[in-house]
Coordinates of C-alpha atoms in Angstrom, one line a residue:
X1 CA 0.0 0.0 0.0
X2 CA 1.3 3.7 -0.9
X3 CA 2.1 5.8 1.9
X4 CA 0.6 8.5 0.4
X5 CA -2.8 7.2 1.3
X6 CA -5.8 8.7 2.0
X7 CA -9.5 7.6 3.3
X8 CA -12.4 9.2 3.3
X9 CA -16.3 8.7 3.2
X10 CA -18.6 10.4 0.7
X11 CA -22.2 10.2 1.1
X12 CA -23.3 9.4 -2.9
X13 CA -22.1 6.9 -5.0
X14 CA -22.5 9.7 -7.4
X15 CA -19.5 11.2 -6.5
X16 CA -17.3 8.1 -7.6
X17 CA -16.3 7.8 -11.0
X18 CA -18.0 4.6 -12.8
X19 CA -14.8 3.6 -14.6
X20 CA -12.8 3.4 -11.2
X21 CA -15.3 1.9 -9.1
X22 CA -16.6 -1.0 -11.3
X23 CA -12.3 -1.6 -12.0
X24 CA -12.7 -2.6 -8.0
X25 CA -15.9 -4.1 -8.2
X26 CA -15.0 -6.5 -11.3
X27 CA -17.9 -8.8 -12.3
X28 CA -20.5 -9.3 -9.7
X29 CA -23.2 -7.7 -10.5
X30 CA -24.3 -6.3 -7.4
X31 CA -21.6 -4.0 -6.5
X32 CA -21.2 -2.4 -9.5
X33 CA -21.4 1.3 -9.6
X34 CA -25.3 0.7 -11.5
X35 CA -26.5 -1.5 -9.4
X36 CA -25.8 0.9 -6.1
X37 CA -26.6 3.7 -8.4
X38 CA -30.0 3.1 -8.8
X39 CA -30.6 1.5 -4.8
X40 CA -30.4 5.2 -4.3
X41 CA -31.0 7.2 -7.1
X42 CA -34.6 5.7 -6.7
X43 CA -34.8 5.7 -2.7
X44 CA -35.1 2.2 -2.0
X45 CA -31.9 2.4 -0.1
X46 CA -31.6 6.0 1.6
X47 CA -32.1 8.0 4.5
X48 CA -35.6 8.4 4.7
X49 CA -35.6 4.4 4.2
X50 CA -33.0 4.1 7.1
X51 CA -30.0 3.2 4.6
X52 CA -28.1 6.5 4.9
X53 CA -25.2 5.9 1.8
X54 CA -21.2 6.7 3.6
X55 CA -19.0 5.0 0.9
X56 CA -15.8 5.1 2.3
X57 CA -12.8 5.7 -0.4
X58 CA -9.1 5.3 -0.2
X59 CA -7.4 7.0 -2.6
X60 CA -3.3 6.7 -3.7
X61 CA -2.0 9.7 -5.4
X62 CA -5.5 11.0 -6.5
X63 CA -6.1 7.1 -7.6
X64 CA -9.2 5.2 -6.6
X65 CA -7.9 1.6 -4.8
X66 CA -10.6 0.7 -2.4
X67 CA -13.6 1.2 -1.8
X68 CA -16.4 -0.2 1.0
X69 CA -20.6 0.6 0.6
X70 CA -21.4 1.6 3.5
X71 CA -24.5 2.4 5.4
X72 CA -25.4 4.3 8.5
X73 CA -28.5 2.2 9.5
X74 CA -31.1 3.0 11.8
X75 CA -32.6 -0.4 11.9
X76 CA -31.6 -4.3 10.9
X77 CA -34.3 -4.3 8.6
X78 CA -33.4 -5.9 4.8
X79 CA -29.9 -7.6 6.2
X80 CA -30.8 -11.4 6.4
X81 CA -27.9 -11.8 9.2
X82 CA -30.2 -11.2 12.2
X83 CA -28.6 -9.5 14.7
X84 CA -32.0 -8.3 16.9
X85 CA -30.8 -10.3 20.0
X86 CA -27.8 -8.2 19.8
X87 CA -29.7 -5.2 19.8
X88 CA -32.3 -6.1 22.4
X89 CA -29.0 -7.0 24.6
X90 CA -27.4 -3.6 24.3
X91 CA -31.4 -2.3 25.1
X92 CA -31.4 -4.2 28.1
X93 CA -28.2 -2.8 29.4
X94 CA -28.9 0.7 28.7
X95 CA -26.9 1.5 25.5
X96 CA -27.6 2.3 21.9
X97 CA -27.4 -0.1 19.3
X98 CA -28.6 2.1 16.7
X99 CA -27.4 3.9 14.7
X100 CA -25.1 0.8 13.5
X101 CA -22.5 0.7 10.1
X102 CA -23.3 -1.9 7.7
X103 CA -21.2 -2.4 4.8
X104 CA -23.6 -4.7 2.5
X105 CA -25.8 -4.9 -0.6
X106 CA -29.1 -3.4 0.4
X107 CA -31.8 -5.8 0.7
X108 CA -29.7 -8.8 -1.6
X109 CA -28.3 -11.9 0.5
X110 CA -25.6 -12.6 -2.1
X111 CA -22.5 -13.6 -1.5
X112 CA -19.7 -10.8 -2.9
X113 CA -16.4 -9.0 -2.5
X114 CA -17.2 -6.3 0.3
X115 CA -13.3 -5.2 0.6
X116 CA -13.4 -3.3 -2.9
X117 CA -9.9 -3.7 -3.6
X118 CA -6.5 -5.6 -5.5
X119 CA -4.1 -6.5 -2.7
X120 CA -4.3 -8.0 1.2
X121 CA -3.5 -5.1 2.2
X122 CA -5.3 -2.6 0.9
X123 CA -8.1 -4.9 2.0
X124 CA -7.0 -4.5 6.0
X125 CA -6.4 -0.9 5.5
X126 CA -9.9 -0.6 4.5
X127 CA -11.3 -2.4 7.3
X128 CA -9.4 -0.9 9.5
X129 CA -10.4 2.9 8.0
X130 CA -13.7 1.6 8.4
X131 CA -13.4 1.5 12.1
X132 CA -12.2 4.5 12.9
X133 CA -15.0 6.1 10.9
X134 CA -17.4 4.0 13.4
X135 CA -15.1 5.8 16.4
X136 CA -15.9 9.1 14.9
X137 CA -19.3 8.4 14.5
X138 CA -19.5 7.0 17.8
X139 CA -22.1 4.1 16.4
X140 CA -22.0 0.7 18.4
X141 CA -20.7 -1.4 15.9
X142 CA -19.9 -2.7 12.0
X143 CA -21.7 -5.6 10.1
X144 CA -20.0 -7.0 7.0
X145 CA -22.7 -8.9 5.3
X146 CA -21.9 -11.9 3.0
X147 CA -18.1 -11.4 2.1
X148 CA -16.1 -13.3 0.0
X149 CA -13.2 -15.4 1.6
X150 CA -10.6 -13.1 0.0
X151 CA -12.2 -10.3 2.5
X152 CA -11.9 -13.0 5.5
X153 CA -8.4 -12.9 6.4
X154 CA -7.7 -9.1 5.9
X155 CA -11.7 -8.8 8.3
X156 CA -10.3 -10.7 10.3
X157 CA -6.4 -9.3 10.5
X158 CA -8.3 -5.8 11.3
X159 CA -10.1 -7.2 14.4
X160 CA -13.7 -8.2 13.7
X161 CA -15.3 -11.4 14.5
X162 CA -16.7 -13.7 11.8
X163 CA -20.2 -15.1 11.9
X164 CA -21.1 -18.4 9.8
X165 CA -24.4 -19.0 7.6
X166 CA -25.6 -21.3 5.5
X167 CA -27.4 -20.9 1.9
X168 CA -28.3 -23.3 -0.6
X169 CA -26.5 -23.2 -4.1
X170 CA -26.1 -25.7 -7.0
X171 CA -23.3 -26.4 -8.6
X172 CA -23.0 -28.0 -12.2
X173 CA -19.9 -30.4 -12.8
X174 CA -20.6 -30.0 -16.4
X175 CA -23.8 -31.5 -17.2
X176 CA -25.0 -31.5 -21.0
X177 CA -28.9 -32.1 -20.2
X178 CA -31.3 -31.7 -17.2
X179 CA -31.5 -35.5 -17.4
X180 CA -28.1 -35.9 -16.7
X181 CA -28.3 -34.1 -13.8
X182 CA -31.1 -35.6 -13.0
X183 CA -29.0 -39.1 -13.7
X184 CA -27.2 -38.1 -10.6
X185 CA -30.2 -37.9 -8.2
X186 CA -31.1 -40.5 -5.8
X187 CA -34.5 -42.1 -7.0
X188 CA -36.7 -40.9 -3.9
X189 CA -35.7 -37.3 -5.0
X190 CA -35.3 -38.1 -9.0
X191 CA -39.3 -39.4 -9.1
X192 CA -40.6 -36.8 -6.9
X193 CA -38.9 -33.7 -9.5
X194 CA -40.1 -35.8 -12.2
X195 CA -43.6 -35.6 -10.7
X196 CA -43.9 -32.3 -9.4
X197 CA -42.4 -31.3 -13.1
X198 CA -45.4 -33.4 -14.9
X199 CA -47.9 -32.0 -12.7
X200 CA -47.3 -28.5 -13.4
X201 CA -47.1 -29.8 -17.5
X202 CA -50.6 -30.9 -16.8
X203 CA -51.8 -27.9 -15.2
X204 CA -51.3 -26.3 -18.5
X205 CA -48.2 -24.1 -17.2
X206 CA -45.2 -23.2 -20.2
X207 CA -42.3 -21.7 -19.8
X208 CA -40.0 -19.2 -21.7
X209 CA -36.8 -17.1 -20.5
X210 CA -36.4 -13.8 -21.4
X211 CA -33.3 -12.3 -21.2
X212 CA -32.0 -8.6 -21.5
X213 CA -34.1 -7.0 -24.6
X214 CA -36.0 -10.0 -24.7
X215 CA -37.8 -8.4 -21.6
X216 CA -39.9 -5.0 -22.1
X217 CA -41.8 -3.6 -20.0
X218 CA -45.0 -5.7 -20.2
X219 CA -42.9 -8.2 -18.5
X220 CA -41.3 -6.3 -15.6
X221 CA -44.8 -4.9 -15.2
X222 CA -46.2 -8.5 -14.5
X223 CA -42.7 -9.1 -13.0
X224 CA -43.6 -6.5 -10.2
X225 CA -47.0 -7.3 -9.5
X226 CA -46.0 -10.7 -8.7
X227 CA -43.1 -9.3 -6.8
X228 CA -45.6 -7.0 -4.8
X229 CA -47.8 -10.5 -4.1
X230 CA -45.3 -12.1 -2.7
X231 CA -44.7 -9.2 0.1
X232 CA -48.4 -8.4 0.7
X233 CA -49.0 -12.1 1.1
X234 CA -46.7 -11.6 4.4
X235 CA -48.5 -8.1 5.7
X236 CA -44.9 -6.5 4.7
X237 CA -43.9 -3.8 1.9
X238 CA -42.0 -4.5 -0.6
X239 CA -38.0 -3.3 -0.3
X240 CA -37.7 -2.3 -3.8
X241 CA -39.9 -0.2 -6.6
X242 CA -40.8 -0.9 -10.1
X243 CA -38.7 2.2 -11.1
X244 CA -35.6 0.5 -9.2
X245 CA -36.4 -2.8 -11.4
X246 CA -36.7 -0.1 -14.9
X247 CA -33.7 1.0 -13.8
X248 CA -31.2 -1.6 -13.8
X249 CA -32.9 -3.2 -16.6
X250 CA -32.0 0.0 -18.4
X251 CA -28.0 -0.1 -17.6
X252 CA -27.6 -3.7 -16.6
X253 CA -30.2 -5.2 -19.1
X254 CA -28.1 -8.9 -20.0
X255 CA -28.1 -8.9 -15.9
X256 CA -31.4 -10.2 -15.8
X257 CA -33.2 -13.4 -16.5
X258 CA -36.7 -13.4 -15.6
X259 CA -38.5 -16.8 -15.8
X260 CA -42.0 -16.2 -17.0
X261 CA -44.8 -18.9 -16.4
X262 CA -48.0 -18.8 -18.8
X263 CA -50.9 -20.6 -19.5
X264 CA -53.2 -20.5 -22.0
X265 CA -50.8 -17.7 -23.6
X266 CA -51.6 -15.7 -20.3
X267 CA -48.6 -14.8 -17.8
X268 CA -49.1 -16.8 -14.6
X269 CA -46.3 -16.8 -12.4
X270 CA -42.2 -15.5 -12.7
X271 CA -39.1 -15.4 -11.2
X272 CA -36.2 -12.5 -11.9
X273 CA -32.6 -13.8 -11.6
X274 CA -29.2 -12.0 -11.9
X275 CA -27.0 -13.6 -13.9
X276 CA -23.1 -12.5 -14.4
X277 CA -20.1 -14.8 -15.6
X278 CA -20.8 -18.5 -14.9
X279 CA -23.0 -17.8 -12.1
X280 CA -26.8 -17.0 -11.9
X281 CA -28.4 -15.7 -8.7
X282 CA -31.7 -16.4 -7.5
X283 CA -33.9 -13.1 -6.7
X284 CA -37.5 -12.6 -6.6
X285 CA -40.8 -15.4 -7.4
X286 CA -44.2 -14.7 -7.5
X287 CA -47.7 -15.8 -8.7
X288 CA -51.4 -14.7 -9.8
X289 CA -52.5 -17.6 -9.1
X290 CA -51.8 -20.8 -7.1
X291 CA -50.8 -24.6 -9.4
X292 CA -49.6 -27.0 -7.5
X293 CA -45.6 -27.6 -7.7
X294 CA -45.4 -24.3 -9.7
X295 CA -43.1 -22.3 -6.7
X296 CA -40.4 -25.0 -7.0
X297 CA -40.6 -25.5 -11.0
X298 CA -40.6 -21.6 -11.6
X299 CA -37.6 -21.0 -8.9
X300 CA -35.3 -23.7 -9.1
X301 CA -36.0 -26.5 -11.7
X302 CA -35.8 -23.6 -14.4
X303 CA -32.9 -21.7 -12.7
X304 CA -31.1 -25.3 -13.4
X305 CA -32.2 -26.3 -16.6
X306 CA -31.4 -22.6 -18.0
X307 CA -28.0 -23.2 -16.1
X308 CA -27.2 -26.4 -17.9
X309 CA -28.9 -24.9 -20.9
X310 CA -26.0 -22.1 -21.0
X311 CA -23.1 -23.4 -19.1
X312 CA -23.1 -21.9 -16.0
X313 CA -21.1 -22.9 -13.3
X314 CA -23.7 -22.0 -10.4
X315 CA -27.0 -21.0 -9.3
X316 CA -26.9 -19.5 -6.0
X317 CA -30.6 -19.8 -4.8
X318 CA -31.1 -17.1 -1.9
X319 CA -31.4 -16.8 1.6
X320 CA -32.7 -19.7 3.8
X321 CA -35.0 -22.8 2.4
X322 CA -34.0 -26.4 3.4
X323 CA -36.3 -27.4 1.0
X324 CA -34.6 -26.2 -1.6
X325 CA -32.1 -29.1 -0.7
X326 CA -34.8 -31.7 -2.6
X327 CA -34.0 -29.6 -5.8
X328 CA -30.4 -30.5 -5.7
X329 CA -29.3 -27.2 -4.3
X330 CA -26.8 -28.5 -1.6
X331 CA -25.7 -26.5 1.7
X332 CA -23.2 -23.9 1.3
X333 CA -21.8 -22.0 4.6
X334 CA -21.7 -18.0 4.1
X335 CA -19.8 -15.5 6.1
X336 CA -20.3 -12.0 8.1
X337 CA -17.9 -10.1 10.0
X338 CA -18.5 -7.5 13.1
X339 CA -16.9 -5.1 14.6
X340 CA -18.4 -4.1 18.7
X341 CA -17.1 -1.1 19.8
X342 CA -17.8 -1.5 23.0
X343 CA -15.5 -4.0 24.9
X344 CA -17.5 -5.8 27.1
X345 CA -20.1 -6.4 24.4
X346 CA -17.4 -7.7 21.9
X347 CA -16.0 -10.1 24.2
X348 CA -20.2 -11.5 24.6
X349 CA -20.4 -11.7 20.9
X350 CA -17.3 -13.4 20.8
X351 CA -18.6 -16.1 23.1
X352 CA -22.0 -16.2 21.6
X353 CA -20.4 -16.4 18.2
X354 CA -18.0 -19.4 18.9
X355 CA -20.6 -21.2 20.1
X356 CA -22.9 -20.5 17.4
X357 CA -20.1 -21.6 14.7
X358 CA -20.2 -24.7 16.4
X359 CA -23.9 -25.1 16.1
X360 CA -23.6 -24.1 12.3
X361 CA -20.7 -26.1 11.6
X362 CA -22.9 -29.2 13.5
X363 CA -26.3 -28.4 11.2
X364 CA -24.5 -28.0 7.9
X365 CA -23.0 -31.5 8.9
X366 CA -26.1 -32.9 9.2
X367 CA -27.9 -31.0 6.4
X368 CA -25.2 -32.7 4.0
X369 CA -25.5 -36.6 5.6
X370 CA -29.1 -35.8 3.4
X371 CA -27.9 -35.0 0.2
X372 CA -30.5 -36.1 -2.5
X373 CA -27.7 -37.0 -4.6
X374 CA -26.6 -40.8 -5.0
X375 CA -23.8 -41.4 -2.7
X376 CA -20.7 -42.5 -4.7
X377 CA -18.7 -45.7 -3.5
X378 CA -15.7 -45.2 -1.1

């Protein structure tokens, strides 16, 4: 790292050249300089919202060479790492959990660099600039959500503590047809896709992907109505607007795969994906109407076949959902990191957290003994 280094925050990504942001970023799709662009430009993720934008910057001779999104929040809402326990134990004693840092992609469980930048270093320099901004703020604490293991070592070198997950993700050795993967299914699991599949077939359900121009806005219109179902059906608002969705279809349009289910020529149900490289990501699902076996066909048996279909490597298939496991998405641990200002508190998380790990590591063990794959000879 230069010595002529300097870090500060700014409170718009706006201010951040695309060009020298995205060269941090590289491919995933949600940190690029678009993708944060329009969280805020159209005030899903902003103040009023309680995502209050403080990128933090660290520049080497007027050069760009890391980068965090950060967020002063006011609330855990939109994280998916719950940390309200921690929060009711700080209300209990007395002291402020809120307002908190959180460097994360608002509202997206999706695994992703975090550390915006080239070397180790750089990486613990940022951390590390990251907590003194929390000093100066005088917040309680910093959540880094769903980092990549190249951020782990430099998170951890800086002082946080890590926090273990799980998600469910599918991963394709190189299969040339759905059957094949199919093929590699234990019967119990390979009859009861086949069935589910048939049965939606028989409910008079077809399928088509549209990709990039191949989706207008007929189709992100029905896209967010179903998206709008989904929340309602829980009594909650949805996170994100239809503007939001126009957006980054409008400067990220080969990002997005939207899985659209008709019948009778009439849209029915759909599911909106983000795909980038060899890897797809599994978003958003909703329905007008209810067919039996239509969730899991829609979500995940198309997320596969298109997968196969197109070569990609992976098909990362959200937050939470043991069922998903039946699909042949298989557990896959994920990782936080926190930094607790105050001391006593740290040393409480600490505990809590190396007990937890053990719990996780424990329930991913036992997750895998059920694989719905056949189990190969030793």
């Amino acid at each position: 790292m230069s010595s002529d280094v300097v870090i500060r925050v700014v409170p718009s990504i706006e201010d951040v050249p695309v060009d020298a942001w995205d060269a941090l970023a590289g491919d995933n799709p949600f940190v690029r300089h678009a993708f944060l662009h329009a969280m805020h430009e159209t005030g899903c993720a902003s103040r009023r919202t309680g995502w209050q934008p403080a990128y933090l910057l660290m520049q080497a001779d007027d050069l760009l060479v890391g980068a965090m999104p950060l967020y002063v929040k006011s609330h855990s809402r939109g994280e998916y790492v719950f940390d309200h326990a921690w929060a009711d134990a700080f209300a209990r004693h007395g002291i402020e959990y809120y307002p908190k840092l959180l460097c994360a992609v608002p509202f997206s469980p999706v695994t992703g660099p975090r550390l915006l930048a080239r070397t180790h270093a750089d990486r613990v320099a940022l951390a590390r600039g990251a907590i003194a901004f929390a000093k100066q703020l005088e917040v309680s604490s910093i959540h880094v959500l769903f980092t990549h293991d190249d951020d782990l070592a430099a998170l951890t070198e800086a002082g946080y503590l890590l926090r273990e997950g799980v998600q469910f993700h599918w991963e394709n050795p190189g299969f040339a047809t759905f059957d094949d993967f199919l093929a590699q299914m234990n019967q119990e699991k390979r009859k009861k896709l086949r069935q589910d599949r048939r049965r939606v077939r028989e409910a008079g359900v077809t399928y088509r992907w549209l990709r990039g121009e191949q989706i207008d806005a007929a189709a992100l219109d029905f896209f967010y109505r179903c998206y709008e179902n989904t929340y309602r059906e829980h009594w909650n608002a949805p996170y994100l607007s239809r503007e939001f969705f126009g957006q980054i279809h409008a400067t990220m349009p080969d990002a997005l795969l939207i899985v659209m289910a008709e019948r009778d020529g009439a849209p029915l149900a759909c599911a909106l994906n983000v795909v980038s490289g060899d890897t797809m990501y599994g978003r958003y699902w909703g329905t007008t109407d209810f067919v039996s076996g239509m969730h899991f066909e829609t979500c995940y048996a198309q997320g596969i076949e298109y997968c196969i279909a197109n070569g990609l490597r992976s098909f990362e298939g959200g937050a939470q959902g043991v069922h998903k496991m039946s699909r042949g998405l298989l557990p896959t641990p994920t990782w936080s990191a926190h930094w607790i200002a105050d001391e006593r508190f740290a040393q409480a998380v600490e505990d809590f957290l190396e007990r937890e790990t053990s719990a996780m590591d424990e329930h991913i063990g036992e997750l895998e003994a059920h694989t719905p794959f056949k189990r190969r000879a030793s």
